[in-house]
Amino acid sequence: MTKKTAASDVNPTGLSRRTLLGAAAAVTGALAARDARAATPTAAAPGAFALEEVTVAELRAGLESGRYTARGLTEAYLGRIRALDRTGDLPLCSVIELNPDALTLADALDAERKAKGARGPLHGIPVLIKDNIATADRMQTTAGSLALVGAVPPRDAFIVERLRAAGAVLLGKTNLSEWANFRSTHSTSGWSGRGGLCRNPYALDRTPSGSSSGSGAATAASFCAVSVGTETDGSIVSPASACSLVGLKPTVGLVSRAGIIPISSTQDTAGPMTRTVADAAALLSVLAGEDPRDAATAASKGRAHPDYTKFLDPQGLKGARIGVPRERLFGYHPATDAIVERALEVMKAQGAVLVDPVTLPNMAKLDEAELEVMLYEFKAGLEAWLAQLGEGAPVRTLADLIAFNEKNREREMPYFGQELLLQAQKKGPLTDAAYKKALATCRRYSRAEGLDAVMNQHKLDALVAPTQAPAGPIDLVLGDHWLGSSSTPAAVSGYASITVPAGDVHGLPVGVSFIGRAWSEPVLLKLAYAYEQASHARRKPTFVRSVDLRGA
């Protein structure tokens, strides 16, 4: 069996965070000195990092000019991860595993650039991907579970093939809420048996949110240029909001799910998690595409675009009709509402026409039906995933997984259980009448009598709402504490949404979401980019231990 890189191999331990911030610069500089072919980014002062907040466009320009090399960028990011991610008494734990072949890949891409030129805008750009996305290499694909350690997927996920073909450097895998947060009704987001507890870089005692928690925290901390997350309901936009990122949840079918450990065949999608809207557009251009292994992508024919950056327009809000669905999506946290009210003023100042309020009917009818659909689809999808693993796979069925967790309770269930797995195990096949009824309910009330109805009635380009409240404290005793969010309409319908930084509450980020129709990514990117350019609300993380409430 091919040797794998364990999570414990990611970072050294034993130094204070302040010392390590300085050490990151020293490590980066020492590694860069080995690359004589071009200048490599180094930290300018203790605690500084030359690639902090750097965009894909800036990295691409540096690669084209010879200021950077793919190897130099890769060494710099690897040095920062090793210095900062798993150190101190409140470690970030955003990266579950580094790619042992990252530098080899970078060297090959540098040689190819020199001989043939760049493949595209991501050539030589370091990317992190979530640990539920398959790679047929020396990295693991486990969804954070110890039950899948050693299981080898037969091939790369389709989106990994796309990233490799585009010339991206796969730095490693990010931590996540185990099984993409579909294991327990009392889970703590960001925790996995294999990766440990991921923390929020804006306050280390706060949740990074889930389930793409590691992708969110790592991208916010400038451990990579961009990252890929996955969402079933909120798992891209929620951690993106909590970590002051742009998170784009594409229309289901725009991005292939082949090779991604599933929850729901009707709601799952992968998508970009980035520090800017332009970076999200650049990454989406690579991820999107038809794939015979995922039948849902057939619907994207004629609707997908090879270059989503062409839709970025700083005047994109002018004349846009945007609905404000206040019922259920506002009102659960006054400080969050206040930030979004300021965001609405920015939109109006940029020429948007706000239709305020509008009503999203039937939202209350989605909750029970959505869970029923996910329970059925998780069982069917997971067992199909496990069946394609090699004969030596530790688990082959959902029942096997449940038994593994029970046998390894001290390691896999020290804080919360597996209630959702037990509920899913009781479900029958997707031919059951109960499943068909629940799916029909979801489709009806999220689409024709949901988003489509309100957008048609008011001739809207998008809806806008708070993505969620600021990140709550990490609580391994009681689990997550959620006040509210706006992810469900786009999630259940399978339509597109994007969150953009809007401000912060006591240093904790808050995002605003633009929610659209199916295949509305060009419109949402245009609106989000215009808002981002007018507001400039993102700020980099400070890695403080806790929120400072003095004077609150």
XYZ file of C-alpha atoms in Angstrom:
552
model
C 0.000 0.000 0.000
C 1.262 3.473 -0.921
C 2.546 5.411 2.053
C 0.230 8.253 3.065
C 0.999 11.549 4.772
C -0.634 11.576 8.199
C -2.352 14.637 9.621
C 0.250 14.696 12.366
C 2.937 15.272 9.726
C 1.578 18.697 8.819
C 3.198 20.942 11.428
C 5.770 21.010 14.220
C 4.748 22.006 17.738
C 6.171 23.685 20.803
C 6.613 27.377 19.867
C 4.503 30.379 20.786
C 2.337 31.958 18.098
C 4.378 35.209 18.131
C 7.603 33.262 17.709
C 6.035 31.252 14.920
C 4.854 34.298 13.028
C 8.470 35.359 12.875
C 9.525 31.806 12.145
C 7.174 31.703 9.162
C 9.196 34.475 7.580
C 12.465 32.721 8.322
C 11.200 29.384 7.029
C 9.869 31.003 3.883
C 13.115 32.860 3.278
C 15.268 29.781 3.871
C 13.186 27.675 1.524
C 13.129 30.405 -1.090
C 16.917 30.667 -1.057
C 17.058 27.181 -2.538
C 15.242 28.408 -5.644
C 17.870 30.213 -7.735
C 15.745 30.503 -10.836
C 13.605 33.442 -9.707
C 12.905 35.675 -6.753
C 10.605 34.130 -4.168
C 8.242 35.953 -1.775
C 9.615 36.377 1.720
C 8.285 38.081 4.809
C 9.345 41.705 5.101
C 9.272 41.802 8.900
C 8.489 39.511 11.857
C 4.846 38.525 11.630
C 4.621 39.538 7.969
C 4.064 37.243 4.996
C 4.628 38.514 1.481
C 1.765 36.455 0.025
C -0.792 37.561 2.609
C -4.023 38.525 0.858
C -2.342 38.236 -2.560
C -4.827 37.615 -5.397
C -4.705 35.126 -8.251
C -4.207 37.980 -10.714
C -1.216 39.274 -8.733
C 0.304 35.801 -8.490
C -0.246 35.236 -12.189
C 1.432 38.536 -13.040
C 4.390 37.611 -10.840
C 4.713 34.225 -12.505
C 4.562 35.781 -15.952
C 7.181 38.398 -15.122
C 9.551 35.897 -13.506
C 9.241 37.482 -10.076
C 7.705 34.272 -8.780
C 7.994 30.602 -9.634
C 5.489 27.875 -8.907
C 8.075 26.232 -6.668
C 8.735 29.442 -4.801
C 5.024 30.056 -4.211
C 4.507 26.470 -3.121
C 7.441 26.590 -0.696
C 6.164 29.853 0.754
C 2.655 28.552 1.414
C 3.946 25.237 2.754
C 6.275 27.106 5.096
C 3.425 29.250 6.415
C 1.204 26.217 6.966
C 3.916 24.282 8.786
C 4.749 27.267 10.961
C 1.245 28.353 11.919
C -1.450 25.735 11.441
C -0.842 23.228 14.242
C 1.078 25.216 16.827
C 0.266 26.833 20.138
C -2.376 25.816 22.651
C -5.215 26.926 20.331
C -4.046 25.573 16.955
C -5.923 26.505 13.789
C -5.958 22.921 12.432
C -7.275 24.000 9.040
C -5.101 21.684 6.942
C -5.583 17.958 7.446
C -2.751 16.855 5.164
C -0.032 18.302 2.926
C 0.607 16.906 -0.523
C 4.006 15.126 -0.438
C 4.268 15.701 -4.201
C 3.471 19.438 -4.170
C 7.029 20.597 -4.877
C 7.495 17.997 -7.602
C 4.306 19.235 -9.266
C 5.479 22.833 -8.949
C 8.852 22.042 -10.516
C 7.182 20.336 -13.473
C 4.869 23.300 -13.984
C 7.800 25.725 -13.898
C 9.600 23.667 -16.528
C 6.458 23.505 -18.659
C 5.952 27.275 -18.439
C 9.530 27.828 -19.567
C 9.230 25.363 -22.453
C 5.662 25.908 -23.668
C 4.120 28.795 -21.772
C 1.258 28.749 -19.269
C -1.746 26.467 -19.546
C -4.069 29.126 -18.192
C -4.699 31.583 -15.352
C -4.140 28.969 -12.604
C -0.820 27.644 -13.942
C 1.493 27.374 -10.946
C -1.122 28.672 -8.471
C -1.265 26.736 -5.127
C -4.742 25.466 -4.207
C -6.139 23.611 -1.184
C -9.105 21.242 -1.520
C -11.478 19.774 1.042
C -10.817 16.254 2.331
C -14.017 14.834 0.848
C -12.710 15.422 -2.704
C -10.938 12.381 -4.137
C -7.344 12.420 -5.277
C -5.784 9.248 -6.670
C -2.341 10.126 -5.359
C -0.415 9.844 -2.105
C -2.995 11.883 -0.183
C -5.970 10.451 1.706
C -9.654 11.057 0.931
C -11.539 10.504 4.182
C -14.177 13.188 4.836
C -12.294 13.578 8.121
C -13.188 10.065 9.284
C -10.719 7.514 10.568
C -12.930 4.884 8.947
C -11.614 5.783 5.490
C -7.918 6.019 6.313
C -6.141 3.803 3.799
C -9.082 3.594 1.378
C -7.855 4.488 -2.104
C -10.289 6.069 -4.588
C -9.993 4.662 -8.122
C -9.340 8.063 -9.752
C -9.258 11.787 -9.184
C -12.500 13.664 -8.717
C -13.494 15.408 -11.948
C -12.770 18.816 -10.464
C -9.315 17.612 -9.422
C -8.717 16.545 -13.011
C -9.783 20.046 -14.060
C -7.438 21.682 -11.557
C -4.516 19.529 -12.646
C -5.249 20.229 -16.324
C -5.314 23.965 -15.561
C -1.879 23.742 -13.955
C -2.896 24.342 -10.350
C -0.569 23.037 -7.633
C -2.484 20.869 -5.159
C -0.982 21.878 -1.810
C -3.015 19.475 0.296
C -6.395 18.726 1.839
C -8.313 20.866 4.304
C -9.957 19.781 7.535
C -13.748 19.733 7.701
C -16.683 18.894 9.870
C -16.579 15.101 9.696
C -18.746 13.596 6.960
C -19.426 17.194 5.867
C -21.343 17.736 9.122
C -23.846 14.979 8.377
C -23.213 12.731 11.350
C -24.786 14.184 14.493
C -27.651 16.444 15.490
C -25.364 17.913 18.199
C -22.103 18.328 16.288
C -19.389 20.924 16.740
C -18.577 22.330 13.317
C -14.948 22.037 12.264
C -14.203 18.869 14.227
C -13.227 15.589 12.611
C -11.775 12.408 14.040
C -8.839 12.565 11.678
C -8.171 16.302 11.609
C -9.114 17.448 15.109
C -10.767 20.771 15.873
C -10.496 23.554 13.294
C -10.664 27.087 14.681
C -11.584 30.518 13.355
C -8.526 32.710 12.586
C -10.477 35.833 13.601
C -10.859 34.515 17.155
C -9.418 31.132 17.994
C -12.142 30.242 20.479
C -14.830 30.708 17.801
C -16.165 28.250 15.246
C -14.979 28.529 11.655
C -18.409 27.127 10.818
C -18.999 24.091 8.692
C -18.601 21.925 6.940
C -15.924 23.477 4.709
C -14.352 24.859 7.855
C -10.761 24.095 6.944
C -11.101 25.578 3.471
C -12.500 28.742 5.039
C -9.938 29.105 7.802
C -6.966 28.218 5.585
C -7.915 30.634 2.817
C -8.561 33.444 5.291
C -5.137 32.781 6.846
C -3.413 32.986 3.424
C -2.330 29.342 3.529
C -3.170 29.113 -0.189
C -4.180 31.297 -3.087
C -7.709 29.848 -3.270
C -9.511 26.765 -2.002
C -12.377 24.479 -2.918
C -15.219 23.690 -0.544
C -18.430 21.697 -0.891
C -21.979 22.537 0.113
C -25.216 20.701 0.712
C -26.862 23.467 2.744
C -24.585 26.288 3.910
C -21.256 24.473 3.931
C -19.561 26.916 1.534
C -21.331 30.170 2.331
C -21.388 29.651 6.104
C -17.618 29.243 6.690
C -16.967 31.870 4.030
C -19.094 34.342 5.972
C -17.470 33.361 9.282
C -13.980 33.843 7.803
C -14.580 37.053 5.798
C -14.389 35.288 2.451
C -16.210 35.140 -0.825
C -17.966 31.788 -1.089
C -19.800 30.793 -4.261
C -22.322 27.944 -4.205
C -22.934 27.102 -7.855
C -26.123 25.820 -9.399
C -26.278 22.059 -8.927
C -24.985 20.628 -12.194
C -22.551 23.400 -13.062
C -19.703 21.654 -11.207
C -19.362 17.871 -11.278
C -19.735 15.927 -8.024
C -18.009 12.804 -9.423
C -15.343 11.739 -6.960
C -16.739 13.799 -4.061
C -17.967 11.876 -1.006
C -21.721 12.575 -1.152
C -24.528 13.655 1.105
C -27.324 14.621 -1.281
C -27.470 13.998 -5.013
C -29.990 16.825 -5.405
C -28.194 19.456 -3.317
C -24.442 18.705 -3.263
C -22.011 20.904 -5.156
C -18.401 22.014 -4.927
C -17.461 25.666 -5.263
C -14.831 28.373 -4.778
C -13.794 29.824 -1.413
C -11.594 32.861 -1.986
C -10.600 36.248 -0.626
C -11.995 38.187 -3.606
C -14.850 37.895 -6.083
C -12.379 37.982 -8.978
C -10.572 34.955 -7.536
C -13.899 33.117 -7.177
C -14.686 33.824 -10.832
C -11.250 32.595 -11.926
C -11.572 29.372 -9.927
C -15.146 28.725 -11.083
C -13.944 29.002 -14.684
C -11.752 25.957 -14.041
C -14.192 23.930 -11.922
C -17.256 24.218 -14.177
C -17.758 21.725 -16.972
C -19.754 18.770 -18.261
C -18.810 15.360 -16.935
C -20.305 12.052 -18.135
C -19.787 10.672 -14.610
C -22.284 13.207 -13.200
C -25.545 13.250 -15.159
C -26.598 16.518 -13.534
C -23.892 18.379 -15.462
C -25.648 17.656 -18.782
C -28.028 20.502 -17.911
C -25.081 22.928 -17.873
C -24.538 22.560 -21.625
C -24.879 26.009 -23.156
C -25.150 27.547 -19.681
C -21.587 27.148 -18.389
C -18.970 29.725 -19.337
C -15.259 29.147 -19.956
C -14.333 32.487 -18.355
C -16.460 33.882 -15.553
C -14.099 36.805 -14.984
C -15.658 38.549 -17.994
C -18.770 39.198 -15.886
C -16.903 41.270 -13.286
C -18.260 44.805 -13.559
C -17.650 47.520 -10.940
C -20.870 49.178 -12.160
C -22.780 45.918 -11.973
C -25.279 47.101 -9.347
C -26.556 49.975 -11.475
C -30.181 49.274 -12.367
C -30.178 45.824 -10.763
C -33.449 44.853 -9.093
C -32.697 43.223 -5.752
C -35.317 41.839 -3.381
C -34.962 41.971 0.400
C -36.711 38.937 1.987
C -36.901 40.092 5.597
C -39.222 37.391 6.930
C -37.174 34.520 8.448
C -33.907 35.657 6.836
C -33.488 38.793 8.955
C -34.282 39.575 12.577
C -32.349 36.906 14.482
C -29.386 39.147 15.422
C -29.645 42.979 15.564
C -25.935 43.662 14.980
C -25.955 41.447 11.887
C -29.047 43.227 10.594
C -27.320 46.572 11.123
C -24.365 45.514 8.982
C -26.644 44.358 6.182
C -28.657 47.579 6.376
C -25.395 49.434 5.674
C -24.730 47.021 2.824
C -28.150 47.818 1.366
C -27.307 51.526 1.499
C -24.109 50.826 -0.430
C -26.111 48.944 -3.049
C -28.590 51.805 -3.393
C -25.755 54.303 -3.719
C -24.380 52.179 -6.553
C -27.686 52.388 -8.399
C -29.452 49.201 -7.327
C -33.241 49.196 -7.107
C -34.195 47.589 -3.817
C -37.596 45.904 -3.630
C -38.046 45.906 0.131
C -39.575 43.805 1.506
C -40.401 40.747 -0.548
C -41.695 37.464 0.812
C -40.249 34.044 0.156
C -43.350 31.896 0.597
C -43.373 28.386 1.982
C -39.897 28.391 3.542
C -41.253 26.843 6.717
C -42.432 23.851 4.684
C -38.890 22.931 3.609
C -37.174 21.910 6.845
C -38.589 18.438 7.499
C -38.724 17.506 3.818
C -35.111 18.590 3.245
C -33.835 16.388 6.074
C -35.870 13.433 4.821
C -34.383 13.819 1.342
C -30.851 14.055 2.716
C -31.240 10.968 4.905
C -32.364 8.864 1.946
C -29.814 10.280 -0.474
C -26.924 10.030 1.988
C -27.435 6.316 2.480
C -27.747 5.632 -1.243
C -24.896 7.899 -2.245
C -22.450 6.845 0.465
C -22.927 3.154 -0.192
C -22.350 3.725 -3.910
C -19.174 5.650 -3.036
C -17.900 2.933 -0.701
C -18.656 0.205 -3.250
C -16.173 1.666 -5.750
C -13.278 1.579 -3.291
C -10.753 -1.246 -3.392
C -11.329 -4.552 -1.615
C -9.141 -3.456 1.272
C -11.411 -0.549 2.183
C -12.077 -0.496 5.969
C -15.839 0.021 5.528
C -18.116 -0.943 2.634
C -21.600 0.033 3.873
C -23.267 2.591 6.104
C -23.793 -0.172 8.656
C -20.043 -0.837 8.590
C -19.366 2.845 9.241
C -21.759 2.949 12.190
C -20.102 -0.154 13.646
C -16.623 1.345 13.127
C -17.619 4.487 15.028
C -19.009 2.443 17.895
C -15.884 0.304 18.073
C -13.692 3.414 17.990
C -15.946 5.578 20.157
C -13.085 7.172 22.123
C -11.481 8.496 18.947
C -14.519 9.063 16.752
C -17.236 10.066 19.203
C -15.590 11.773 22.176
C -17.867 14.831 21.937
C -20.962 13.932 19.907
C -22.615 10.897 18.389
C -23.881 9.661 15.040
C -27.620 10.249 15.244
C -27.939 11.209 11.570
C -26.106 8.096 10.429
C -28.479 5.958 12.496
C -31.500 7.744 11.020
C -30.159 7.305 7.494
C -29.512 3.602 8.052
C -33.224 3.088 8.646
C -34.156 4.492 5.235
C -35.012 2.346 2.243
C -34.177 2.834 -1.446
C -34.848 5.968 -3.483
C -37.928 4.274 -4.907
C -39.716 4.655 -1.539
C -42.876 6.750 -1.657
C -41.728 8.735 1.388
C -38.576 9.839 -0.421
C -40.425 10.780 -3.594
C -42.949 12.795 -1.618
C -40.270 14.665 0.327
C -38.308 15.452 -2.840
C -41.439 16.727 -4.589
C -42.162 18.948 -1.579
C -38.650 20.385 -1.696
C -38.787 21.061 -5.423
C -42.229 22.648 -5.282
C -41.719 24.983 -2.348
C -38.122 25.986 -3.079
C -38.563 26.547 -6.820
C -41.956 27.127 -8.463
C -43.591 28.338 -5.237
C -40.370 29.731 -3.760
C -37.477 31.490 -5.458
C -38.964 31.408 -8.947
C -42.265 32.811 -7.686
C -40.835 35.808 -5.845
C -38.292 36.633 -8.546
C -40.881 36.432 -11.305
C -43.400 38.483 -9.345
C -41.003 41.361 -8.743
C -38.773 40.920 -11.823
C -35.710 40.498 -9.616
C -32.099 39.877 -10.547
C -31.342 38.491 -7.080
C -32.343 38.422 -3.429
C -30.040 39.742 -0.708
C -29.903 38.756 2.969
C -27.461 38.258 5.845
C -25.533 35.047 5.262
C -25.619 34.287 9.005
C -24.790 35.771 12.402
C -21.158 36.106 13.550
C -19.333 32.920 14.539
C -20.385 31.471 17.885
C -18.054 30.112 20.575
C -16.705 26.603 20.106
C -18.675 24.329 22.420
C -17.638 20.680 22.555
C -20.176 19.983 25.325
C -23.404 21.295 23.794
C -22.419 21.594 20.135
C -23.113 24.436 17.722
C -25.375 27.364 18.518
C -27.043 28.771 15.405
C -29.297 31.833 15.333
C -30.225 31.848 11.656
C -28.972 31.865 8.083
C -30.087 32.368 4.492
C -28.551 29.310 2.821
C -31.588 27.022 2.624
C -33.553 28.513 -0.336
C -30.614 28.196 -2.753
C -29.530 24.873 -1.239
C -32.860 23.066 -1.525
C -33.690 24.511 -4.940
C -30.212 23.747 -6.253
C -29.859 27.362 -7.391
C -26.842 29.647 -7.097
C -25.761 31.959 -4.280
C -22.679 33.922 -3.293
C -21.596 35.490 0.009
C -19.329 38.536 0.230
C -17.766 40.159 3.324
C -19.968 42.962 4.658
C -18.434 43.956 8.014
C -17.798 42.591 11.473
C -19.226 42.461 14.978
C -16.512 42.787 17.638
C -14.006 41.611 15.053
C -16.099 38.615 13.923
C -16.916 38.708 10.197
C -20.416 38.938 8.766
C -21.256 38.274 5.119
C -24.097 39.299 2.868
C -25.532 36.780 0.395
C -26.834 37.356 -3.115
C -29.248 34.536 -4.029
C -30.244 33.918 -7.641
C -31.979 31.638 -10.076
C -30.568 28.503 -11.643
C -27.489 29.247 -13.798
C -27.375 32.846 -12.553
C -23.655 32.786 -11.674
C -22.835 35.573 -14.186
C -25.433 37.869 -12.612
C -24.405 37.053 -9.044
C -20.701 37.576 -9.789
C -21.485 40.935 -11.359
C -23.534 42.081 -8.365
C -21.107 40.716 -5.792
C -18.096 42.262 -7.517
C -19.735 45.683 -7.717
C -20.657 45.505 -4.030
C -17.178 44.313 -3.049
C -15.491 47.128 -4.988
C -17.765 49.723 -3.393
C -17.571 48.403 0.177
C -14.054 46.932 0.624
C -15.314 45.170 3.744
C -12.875 42.254 3.921
C -10.105 42.461 6.486
C -7.401 39.935 7.218
C -7.477 37.763 10.365
C -5.548 38.627 13.515
C -5.419 35.170 15.175
C -6.500 36.629 18.530
C -7.348 34.127 21.250
C -10.808 35.524 21.913
C -13.131 38.372 21.039
C -12.385 41.639 22.843
C -15.705 42.772 24.342
C -14.311 45.663 26.370
C -16.444 48.702 25.847
C -19.237 46.610 24.339
